[in-house]
GROMACS .gro file of C-alpha atoms in nm:
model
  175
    1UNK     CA    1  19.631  14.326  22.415
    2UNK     CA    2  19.687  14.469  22.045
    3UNK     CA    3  19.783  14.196  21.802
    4UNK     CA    4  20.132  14.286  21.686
    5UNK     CA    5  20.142  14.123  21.343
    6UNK     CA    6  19.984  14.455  21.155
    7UNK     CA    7  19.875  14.155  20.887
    8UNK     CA    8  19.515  14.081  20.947
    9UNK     CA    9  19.594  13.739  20.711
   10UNK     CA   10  19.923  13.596  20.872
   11UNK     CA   11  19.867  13.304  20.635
   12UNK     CA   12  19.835  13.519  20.246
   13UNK     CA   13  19.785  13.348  19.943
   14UNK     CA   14  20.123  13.272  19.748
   15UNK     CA   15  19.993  13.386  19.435
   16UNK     CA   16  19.870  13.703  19.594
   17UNK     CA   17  20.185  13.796  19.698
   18UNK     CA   18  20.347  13.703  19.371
   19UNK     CA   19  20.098  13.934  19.240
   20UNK     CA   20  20.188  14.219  19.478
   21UNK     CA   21  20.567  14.149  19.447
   22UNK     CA   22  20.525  14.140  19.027
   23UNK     CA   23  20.335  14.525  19.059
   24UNK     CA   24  20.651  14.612  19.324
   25UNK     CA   25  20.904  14.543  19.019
   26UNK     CA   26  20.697  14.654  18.738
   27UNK     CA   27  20.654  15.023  18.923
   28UNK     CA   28  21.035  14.980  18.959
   29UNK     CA   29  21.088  14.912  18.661
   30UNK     CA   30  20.926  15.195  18.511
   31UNK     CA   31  21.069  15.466  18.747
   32UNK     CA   32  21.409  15.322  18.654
   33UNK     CA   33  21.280  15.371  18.270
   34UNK     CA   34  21.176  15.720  18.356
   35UNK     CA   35  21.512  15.809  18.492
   36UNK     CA   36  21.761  15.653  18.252
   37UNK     CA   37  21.555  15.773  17.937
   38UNK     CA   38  21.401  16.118  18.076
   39UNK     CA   39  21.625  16.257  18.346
   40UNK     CA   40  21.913  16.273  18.071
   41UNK     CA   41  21.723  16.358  17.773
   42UNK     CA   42  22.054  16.466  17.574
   43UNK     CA   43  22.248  16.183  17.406
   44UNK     CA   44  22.570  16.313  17.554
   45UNK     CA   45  22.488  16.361  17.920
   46UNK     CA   46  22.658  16.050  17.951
   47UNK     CA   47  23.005  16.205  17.888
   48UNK     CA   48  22.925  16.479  18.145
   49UNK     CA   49  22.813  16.244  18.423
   50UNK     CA   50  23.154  16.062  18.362
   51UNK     CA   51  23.355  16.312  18.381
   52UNK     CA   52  23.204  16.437  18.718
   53UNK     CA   53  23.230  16.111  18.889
   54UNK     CA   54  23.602  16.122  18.733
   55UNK     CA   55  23.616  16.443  18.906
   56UNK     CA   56  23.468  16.335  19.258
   57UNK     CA   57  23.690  16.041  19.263
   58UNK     CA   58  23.922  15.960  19.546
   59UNK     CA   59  24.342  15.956  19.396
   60UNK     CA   60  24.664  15.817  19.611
   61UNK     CA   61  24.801  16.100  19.728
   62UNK     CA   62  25.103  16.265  19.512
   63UNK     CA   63  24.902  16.111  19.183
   64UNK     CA   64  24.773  16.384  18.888
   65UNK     CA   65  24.390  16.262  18.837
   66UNK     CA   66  24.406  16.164  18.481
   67UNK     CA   67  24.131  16.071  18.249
   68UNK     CA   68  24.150  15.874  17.978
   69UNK     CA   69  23.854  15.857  17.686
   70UNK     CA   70  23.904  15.645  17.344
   71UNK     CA   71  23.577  15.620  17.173
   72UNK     CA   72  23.581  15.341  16.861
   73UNK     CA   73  23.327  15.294  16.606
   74UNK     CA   74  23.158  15.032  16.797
   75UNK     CA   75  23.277  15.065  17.200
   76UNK     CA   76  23.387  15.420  17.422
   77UNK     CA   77  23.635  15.350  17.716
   78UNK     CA   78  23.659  15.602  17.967
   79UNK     CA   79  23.966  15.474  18.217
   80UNK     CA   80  24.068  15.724  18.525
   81UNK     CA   81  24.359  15.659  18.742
   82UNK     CA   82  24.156  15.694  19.103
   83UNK     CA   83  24.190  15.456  19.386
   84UNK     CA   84  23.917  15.216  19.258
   85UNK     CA   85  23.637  15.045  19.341
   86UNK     CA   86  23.545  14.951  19.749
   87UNK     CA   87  23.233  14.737  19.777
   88UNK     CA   88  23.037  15.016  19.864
   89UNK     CA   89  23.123  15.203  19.525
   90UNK     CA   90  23.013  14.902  19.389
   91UNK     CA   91  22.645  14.918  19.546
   92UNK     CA   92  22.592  15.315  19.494
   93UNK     CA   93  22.612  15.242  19.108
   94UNK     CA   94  22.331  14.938  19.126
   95UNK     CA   95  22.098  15.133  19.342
   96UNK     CA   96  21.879  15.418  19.270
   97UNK     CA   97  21.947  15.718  19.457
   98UNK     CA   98  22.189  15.590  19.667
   99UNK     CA   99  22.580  15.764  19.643
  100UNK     CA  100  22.860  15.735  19.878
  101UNK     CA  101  22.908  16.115  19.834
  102UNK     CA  102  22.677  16.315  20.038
  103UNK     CA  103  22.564  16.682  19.884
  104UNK     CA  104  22.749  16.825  20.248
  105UNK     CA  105  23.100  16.712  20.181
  106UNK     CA  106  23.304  16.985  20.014
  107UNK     CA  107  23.437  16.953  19.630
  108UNK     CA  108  23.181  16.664  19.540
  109UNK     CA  109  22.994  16.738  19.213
  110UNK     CA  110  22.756  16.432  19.185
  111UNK     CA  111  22.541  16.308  19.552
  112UNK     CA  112  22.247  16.179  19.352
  113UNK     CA  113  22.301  15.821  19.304
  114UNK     CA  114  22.133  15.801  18.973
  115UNK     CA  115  22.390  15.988  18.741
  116UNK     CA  116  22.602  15.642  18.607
  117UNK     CA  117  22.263  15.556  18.477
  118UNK     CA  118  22.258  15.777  18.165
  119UNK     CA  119  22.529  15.545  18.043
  120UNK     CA  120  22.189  15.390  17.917
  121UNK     CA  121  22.155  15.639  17.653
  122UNK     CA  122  22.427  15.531  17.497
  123UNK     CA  123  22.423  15.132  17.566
  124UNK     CA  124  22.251  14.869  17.693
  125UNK     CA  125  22.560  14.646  17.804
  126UNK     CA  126  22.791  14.906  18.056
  127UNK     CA  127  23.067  14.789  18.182
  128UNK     CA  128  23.240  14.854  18.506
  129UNK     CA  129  23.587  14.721  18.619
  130UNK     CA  130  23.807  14.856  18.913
  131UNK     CA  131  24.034  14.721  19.150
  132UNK     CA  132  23.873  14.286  19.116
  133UNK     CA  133  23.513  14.426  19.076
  134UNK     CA  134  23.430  14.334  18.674
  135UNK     CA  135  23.056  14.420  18.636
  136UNK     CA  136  22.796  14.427  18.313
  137UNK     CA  137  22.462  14.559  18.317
  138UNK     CA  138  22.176  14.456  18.080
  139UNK     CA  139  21.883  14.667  18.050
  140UNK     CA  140  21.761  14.454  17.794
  141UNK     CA  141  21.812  14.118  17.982
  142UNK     CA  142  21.459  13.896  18.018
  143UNK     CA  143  21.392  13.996  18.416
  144UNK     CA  144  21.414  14.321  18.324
  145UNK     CA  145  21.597  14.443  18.636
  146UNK     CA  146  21.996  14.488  18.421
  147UNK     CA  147  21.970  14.850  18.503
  148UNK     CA  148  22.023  14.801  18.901
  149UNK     CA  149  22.161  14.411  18.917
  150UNK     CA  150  22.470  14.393  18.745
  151UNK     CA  151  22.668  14.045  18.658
  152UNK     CA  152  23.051  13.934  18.676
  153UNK     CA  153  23.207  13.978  18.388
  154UNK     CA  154  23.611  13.869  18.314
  155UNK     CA  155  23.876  14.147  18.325
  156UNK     CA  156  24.026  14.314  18.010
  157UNK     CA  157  24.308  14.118  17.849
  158UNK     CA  158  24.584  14.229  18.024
  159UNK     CA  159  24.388  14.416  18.320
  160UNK     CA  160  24.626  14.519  18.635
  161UNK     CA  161  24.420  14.572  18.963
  162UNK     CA  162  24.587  14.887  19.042
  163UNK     CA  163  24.503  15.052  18.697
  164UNK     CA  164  24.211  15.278  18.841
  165UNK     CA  165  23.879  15.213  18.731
  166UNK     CA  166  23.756  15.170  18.355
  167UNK     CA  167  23.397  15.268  18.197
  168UNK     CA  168  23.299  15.029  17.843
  169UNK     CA  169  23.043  15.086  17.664
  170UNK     CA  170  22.993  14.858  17.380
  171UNK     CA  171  22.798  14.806  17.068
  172UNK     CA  172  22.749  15.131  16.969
  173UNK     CA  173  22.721  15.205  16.583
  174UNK     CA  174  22.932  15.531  16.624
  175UNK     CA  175  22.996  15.683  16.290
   0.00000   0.00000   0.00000
């Protein structure tokens, strides 16, 4: 009768796996480096990738798909009028690889999952907000894991829930 716990040690040490789960992030870590710094290696890519998910969005029917893109000394908005944000929107764009469009379906640019991340060329603090999802990534925050976990954030002054979806990127140093 073949043991069925594949783990010869059903009792490991805690700081071995602590260990093991610390090598698990760092190698995460790094590939998420690789991607957002390497993958993208033009400053600009950003506004491409943008775009294209502007593009692939989903619109009420009857409404013109509009983009909108202000870029300040010190932030860039991009704001589309799409349908906005469902929960599982939210999880494509903190997961690597992972996109709710699939390379099969017809008039989809972007299936890759990893595209929003070149917003890290341009900033470390991204913003998302669409429909009541209000997100902030921190690639520079202490754990280390801001490009994939995201945190709440408040709403723009005057935000309206049907407004589409909005892009920030602050702290920029533009001209």
């Amino acid at each position: 009768n073949p043991n069925p716990n594949p783990n010869p040690n059903p009792n490991p040490n805690p700081n071995q796996v602590r260990s093991s789960l610390g090598n698990l992030r760092d190698g995460l870590m790094r590939s998420i480096h690789r991607l957002a710094a390497e993958l993208y290696s033009g400053n600009v890519h950003f506004v491409l990738e943008l775009v294209q998910n502007a593009d692939d969005n989903a619109y009420a029917p009857g409404v013109l798909p509009t983009l909108r893109i202000v870029a300040r000394r010190e932030q860039i908005v991009f704001e589309n009028n799409e349908v906005g944000f469902a929960e599982r929107n939210v999880l494509a764009i903190c997961s690597m690889g992972e996109s709710t469009k699939q390379a099969s379906d017809a008039g989809y640019i972007g299936n890759k999952g990893i595209g929003f991340k070149s917003v890290f060329k341009l900033t470390t603090t991204p913003e998302v907000h669409s429909r009541d999802y209000h997100i902030r990534f921190d690639s520079a925050d202490g754990g280390g894991l801001g490009y994939i976990v995201p945190k709440p954030v408040a709403a723009p002054a005057g935000w309206d829930a049907s407004n589409g979806t909005a892009w920030l990127g602050s702290g920029l140093g533009l001209g």
